[in-house]
Every structure is written in structure tokens, then in C-alpha cells.
Amino acid sequence: STIAGAVVGAVAATGLNDRLGRKGVLLLGTACFTGGAAVMAAAPDVITLIVGRAIVGLAVGVASHTSPLYLSELAPKAARGSITAANNVFICLGQVIASGTCCMIAHNGDPAGWRWMLGLAAVPSVAMFSGLLCLPESPAWTLRHRGPDAASRILVPLRGTKEAEIELQELLHEAQSGTADK
């Protein structure tokens, strides 16, 4: 059910990204992940556990599709590759930490340990949700949906005035030539 949810989430993220923005979709995804983890941890039966796994899967699919897109649109051009690569490294590191945490809980001998394993999955999603609240929307999405002035207000604090003007012109050119993400 998690894998099926991830497929549906990744496919749905395409349209959602255009309508809600990258940040909005990631906020929605982290909220779903947190809710799915809570459902799994509190599951009174197998069906509820499967529903929780499907909800988490949706969130994984949304995040897998949207996170690299958001990072690449927010990052300076010269750092885009290294930032998206770092994202993959941290995903793997998170999986290692999660596995280690589950092993420690399993060896604790608590019969409800499985609930802790599943419920603790909410911790990274709450952290991501909180961090996203401090970040701007993607400048590229903002340009297409709110105009150049709004995109400039995002770019100037990130790049400085001169670099922001250059990047805004590049984004405008991409939007006009049809090469921008739609």
C-alpha cells in the first residue's frame, strides 16, 4: 500500500505543483506524512494500518517528485546539482538513522514498540513542515502565477539585487520561449 500510494502521489504532484506551488505541495505532503504516521501508530487493526501506509505512500510520492524540483528552482544555478545530490544523500542517511532507531526499539522488548517505530516517522515530517514555513515559494512558480514583481521579491534576498535581476530575466525568457516547466 505504501508503494501504490507513492506512485499515486508522484503522479498527482505534477498537477498539484502547478496549482499550489512547490512549497504548498511540500507542506501538504508533510502534513499527510505526519497524519499517516499517526494513523499507523494508533492503528487498532490491519486495515487501519494499511490505510496509514497508503497515506504515507502518497506523501512519499509527492515529496519524491516535488523536493528536487523545489530545491533546483530555489538554488543558485551553480549549486543546483550539488544541492539536489545532497538531498539524495540526506534521504539515504535518514533511512539509515530510521533503521537504526527501529533496531533499538525492537531490542527494547516493548510489545508496543512497533507503534513507536511507525509513529516516530512523524518527527522528520514535522521538522520539514516547520522549516518550510521559513522558506519562500519557488521563484519560477511565482513568476508564472504571481508575476515578475513577486518573483523579484523572492530572488533579491536570495541572490542580491544584481544576480536577482539576471535570474529574473532568464526566467522571463524561459517562460516566454516555452522552455520553462509548465
Short mmCIF file of C-alpha atoms in Angstrom, two decimals:
data_model
loop_
_atom_site.label_atom_id
_atom_site.label_comp_id
_atom_site.label_asym_id
_atom_site.label_seq_id
_atom_site.Cartn_x
_atom_site.Cartn_y
_atom_site.Cartn_z
CA SER A 1 0.00 0.00 0.00
CA THR A 2 2.92 2.39 0.61
CA ILE A 3 4.37 1.84 -2.86
CA ALA A 4 0.97 2.20 -4.52
CA GLY A 5 0.39 5.41 -2.58
CA ALA A 6 3.82 6.69 -3.64
CA VAL A 7 3.03 6.11 -7.31
CA VAL A 8 -0.29 7.94 -6.99
CA GLY A 9 1.37 10.76 -5.02
CA ALA A 10 4.12 11.23 -7.59
CA VAL A 11 1.64 11.36 -10.46
CA ALA A 12 -0.70 13.72 -8.57
CA ALA A 13 2.20 16.00 -7.64
CA THR A 14 2.61 17.12 -11.26
CA GLY A 15 -0.75 18.89 -11.36
CA LEU A 16 -0.64 19.93 -7.72
CA ASN A 17 2.75 21.61 -8.19
CA ASP A 18 1.35 23.83 -10.88
CA ARG A 19 -1.78 24.75 -8.92
CA LEU A 20 -0.48 25.04 -5.36
CA GLY A 21 3.20 25.84 -5.86
CA ARG A 22 6.17 23.74 -4.80
CA LYS A 23 6.12 24.95 -1.22
CA GLY A 24 2.37 24.40 -0.90
CA VAL A 25 2.64 20.85 -2.20
CA LEU A 26 5.52 20.07 0.16
CA LEU A 27 3.54 21.48 3.11
CA LEU A 28 0.58 19.31 2.11
CA GLY A 29 2.86 16.29 1.71
CA THR A 30 4.48 16.73 5.12
CA ALA A 31 1.05 17.12 6.73
CA CYS A 32 -0.07 13.88 5.03
CA PHE A 33 3.09 12.10 6.15
CA THR A 34 2.56 13.21 9.75
CA GLY A 35 -1.09 12.17 9.64
CA GLY A 36 -0.26 8.82 8.06
CA ALA A 37 2.38 8.12 10.72
CA ALA A 38 -0.16 8.92 13.45
CA VAL A 39 -2.75 6.63 11.83
CA MET A 40 -0.21 3.79 11.66
CA ALA A 41 0.93 4.26 15.25
CA ALA A 42 -2.64 4.27 16.56
CA ALA A 43 -3.96 1.56 14.22
CA PRO A 44 -6.38 -0.75 16.05
CA ASP A 45 -6.39 -3.25 13.17
CA VAL A 46 -4.62 -4.26 9.98
CA ILE A 47 -6.97 -2.32 7.68
CA THR A 48 -6.24 0.94 9.51
CA LEU A 49 -2.53 0.18 9.35
CA ILE A 50 -2.78 -0.32 5.58
CA VAL A 51 -4.69 2.98 5.23
CA GLY A 52 -1.94 4.74 7.21
CA ARG A 53 0.70 3.18 4.97
CA ALA A 54 -1.16 4.36 1.87
CA ILE A 55 -1.33 7.92 3.27
CA VAL A 56 2.40 7.86 3.99
CA GLY A 57 2.96 6.50 0.49
CA LEU A 58 1.07 9.44 -1.03
CA ALA A 59 3.30 11.79 0.92
CA VAL A 60 6.46 9.96 -0.16
CA GLY A 61 5.41 10.20 -3.80
CA VAL A 62 4.62 13.90 -3.52
CA ALA A 63 7.92 14.64 -1.76
CA SER A 64 9.95 12.50 -4.16
CA HIS A 65 8.56 14.44 -7.10
CA THR A 66 8.48 17.91 -5.59
CA SER A 67 11.56 18.21 -3.36
CA PRO A 68 14.18 18.04 -6.15
CA LEU A 69 12.09 20.42 -8.26
CA TYR A 70 11.75 22.93 -5.42
CA LEU A 71 15.42 22.71 -4.48
CA SER A 72 16.60 23.19 -8.07
CA GLU A 73 14.32 26.19 -8.60
CA LEU A 74 15.33 27.84 -5.33
CA ALA A 75 19.07 27.16 -5.55
CA PRO A 76 21.54 29.36 -7.42
CA LYS A 77 22.31 27.94 -10.86
CA ALA A 78 25.89 26.98 -9.96
CA ALA A 79 24.78 24.98 -6.91
CA ARG A 80 21.70 23.19 -8.27
CA GLY A 81 23.38 19.88 -8.99
CA SER A 82 25.21 19.66 -5.68
CA ILE A 83 22.13 20.69 -3.70
CA THR A 84 19.88 18.10 -5.32
CA ALA A 85 22.63 15.47 -4.89
CA ALA A 86 22.91 16.41 -1.21
CA ASN A 87 19.15 15.89 -0.93
CA ASN A 88 19.62 12.28 -2.10
CA VAL A 89 22.47 11.71 0.34
CA PHE A 90 20.36 13.01 3.24
CA ILE A 91 17.44 10.79 2.20
CA CYS A 92 19.74 7.77 2.42
CA LEU A 93 21.18 8.97 5.71
CA GLY A 94 17.65 9.36 7.06
CA GLN A 95 16.87 5.77 6.06
CA VAL A 96 19.96 4.55 7.89
CA ILE A 97 19.01 6.52 11.02
CA ALA A 98 15.43 5.23 10.83
CA SER A 99 16.64 1.63 10.53
CA GLY A 100 18.99 2.05 13.47
CA THR A 101 16.23 3.61 15.54
CA CYS A 102 13.88 0.74 14.70
CA CYS A 103 16.54 -1.80 15.70
CA MET A 104 16.99 -0.09 19.07
CA ILE A 105 13.23 -0.03 19.65
CA ALA A 106 12.88 -3.68 18.60
CA HIS A 107 15.59 -4.75 21.03
CA ASN A 108 13.90 -2.86 23.84
CA GLY A 109 11.32 -5.65 24.20
CA ASP A 110 8.29 -3.36 24.44
CA PRO A 111 5.28 -5.13 22.85
CA ALA A 112 4.07 -1.75 21.57
CA GLY A 113 7.47 -0.97 20.07
CA TRP A 114 6.12 -1.28 16.54
CA ARG A 115 3.81 1.67 17.28
CA TRP A 116 6.82 3.76 18.28
CA MET A 117 8.65 2.74 15.10
CA LEU A 118 5.76 3.87 12.91
CA GLY A 119 4.82 6.94 14.95
CA LEU A 120 8.35 8.32 15.11
CA ALA A 121 8.19 8.68 11.32
CA ALA A 122 6.24 11.88 12.03
CA VAL A 123 9.30 13.58 13.56
CA PRO A 124 11.15 14.35 10.29
CA SER A 125 7.93 15.45 8.59
CA VAL A 126 7.11 17.87 11.41
CA ALA A 127 10.67 19.24 11.17
CA MET A 128 10.34 19.63 7.40
CA PHE A 129 6.94 21.32 7.74
CA SER A 130 8.39 23.77 10.28
CA GLY A 131 11.40 24.52 8.09
CA LEU A 132 9.23 25.08 5.01
CA LEU A 133 7.30 27.77 6.85
CA CYS A 134 10.51 29.83 6.87
CA LEU A 135 11.26 29.38 3.14
CA PRO A 136 9.87 31.23 0.12
CA GLU A 137 7.94 29.79 -2.78
CA SER A 138 9.87 28.85 -5.92
CA PRO A 139 10.79 31.98 -7.91
CA ALA A 140 9.94 30.21 -11.19
CA TRP A 141 6.47 29.21 -9.99
CA THR A 142 5.92 32.66 -8.52
CA LEU A 143 6.83 34.32 -11.80
CA ARG A 144 4.29 32.24 -13.73
CA HIS A 145 1.49 32.64 -11.17
CA ARG A 146 2.09 35.98 -9.47
CA GLY A 147 4.23 37.94 -11.91
CA PRO A 148 7.76 39.36 -12.14
CA ASP A 149 7.47 41.73 -9.18
CA ALA A 150 6.55 38.90 -6.82
CA ALA A 151 9.35 36.71 -8.21
CA SER A 152 11.81 39.57 -7.77
CA ARG A 153 10.79 39.94 -4.10
CA ILE A 154 11.82 36.31 -3.61
CA LEU A 155 15.02 36.46 -5.64
CA VAL A 156 16.56 39.66 -4.22
CA PRO A 157 17.06 38.34 -0.65
CA LEU A 158 18.35 35.03 -2.05
CA ARG A 159 20.73 36.35 -4.70
CA GLY A 160 21.25 40.08 -4.19
CA THR A 161 19.88 42.75 -6.49
CA LYS A 162 22.20 42.29 -9.48
CA GLU A 163 22.03 38.47 -9.60
CA ALA A 164 18.28 38.58 -8.96
CA GLU A 165 17.78 40.83 -11.99
CA ILE A 166 19.83 38.50 -14.19
CA GLU A 167 17.99 35.39 -13.00
CA LEU A 168 14.61 37.08 -13.36
CA GLN A 169 15.44 37.93 -16.98
CA GLU A 170 16.45 34.30 -17.59
CA LEU A 171 13.21 33.07 -16.04
CA LEU A 172 11.18 35.53 -18.13
CA HIS A 173 12.97 34.37 -21.28
CA GLU A 174 12.29 30.71 -20.42
CA ALA A 175 8.62 31.48 -19.72
CA GLN A 176 8.23 33.38 -23.00
CA SER A 177 10.05 30.78 -25.09
CA GLY A 178 8.07 27.93 -23.58
CA THR A 179 11.10 26.16 -22.13
CA ALA A 180 10.03 26.71 -18.51
CA ASP A 181 8.35 23.95 -16.50
CA LYS A 182 4.60 24.12 -17.04
#
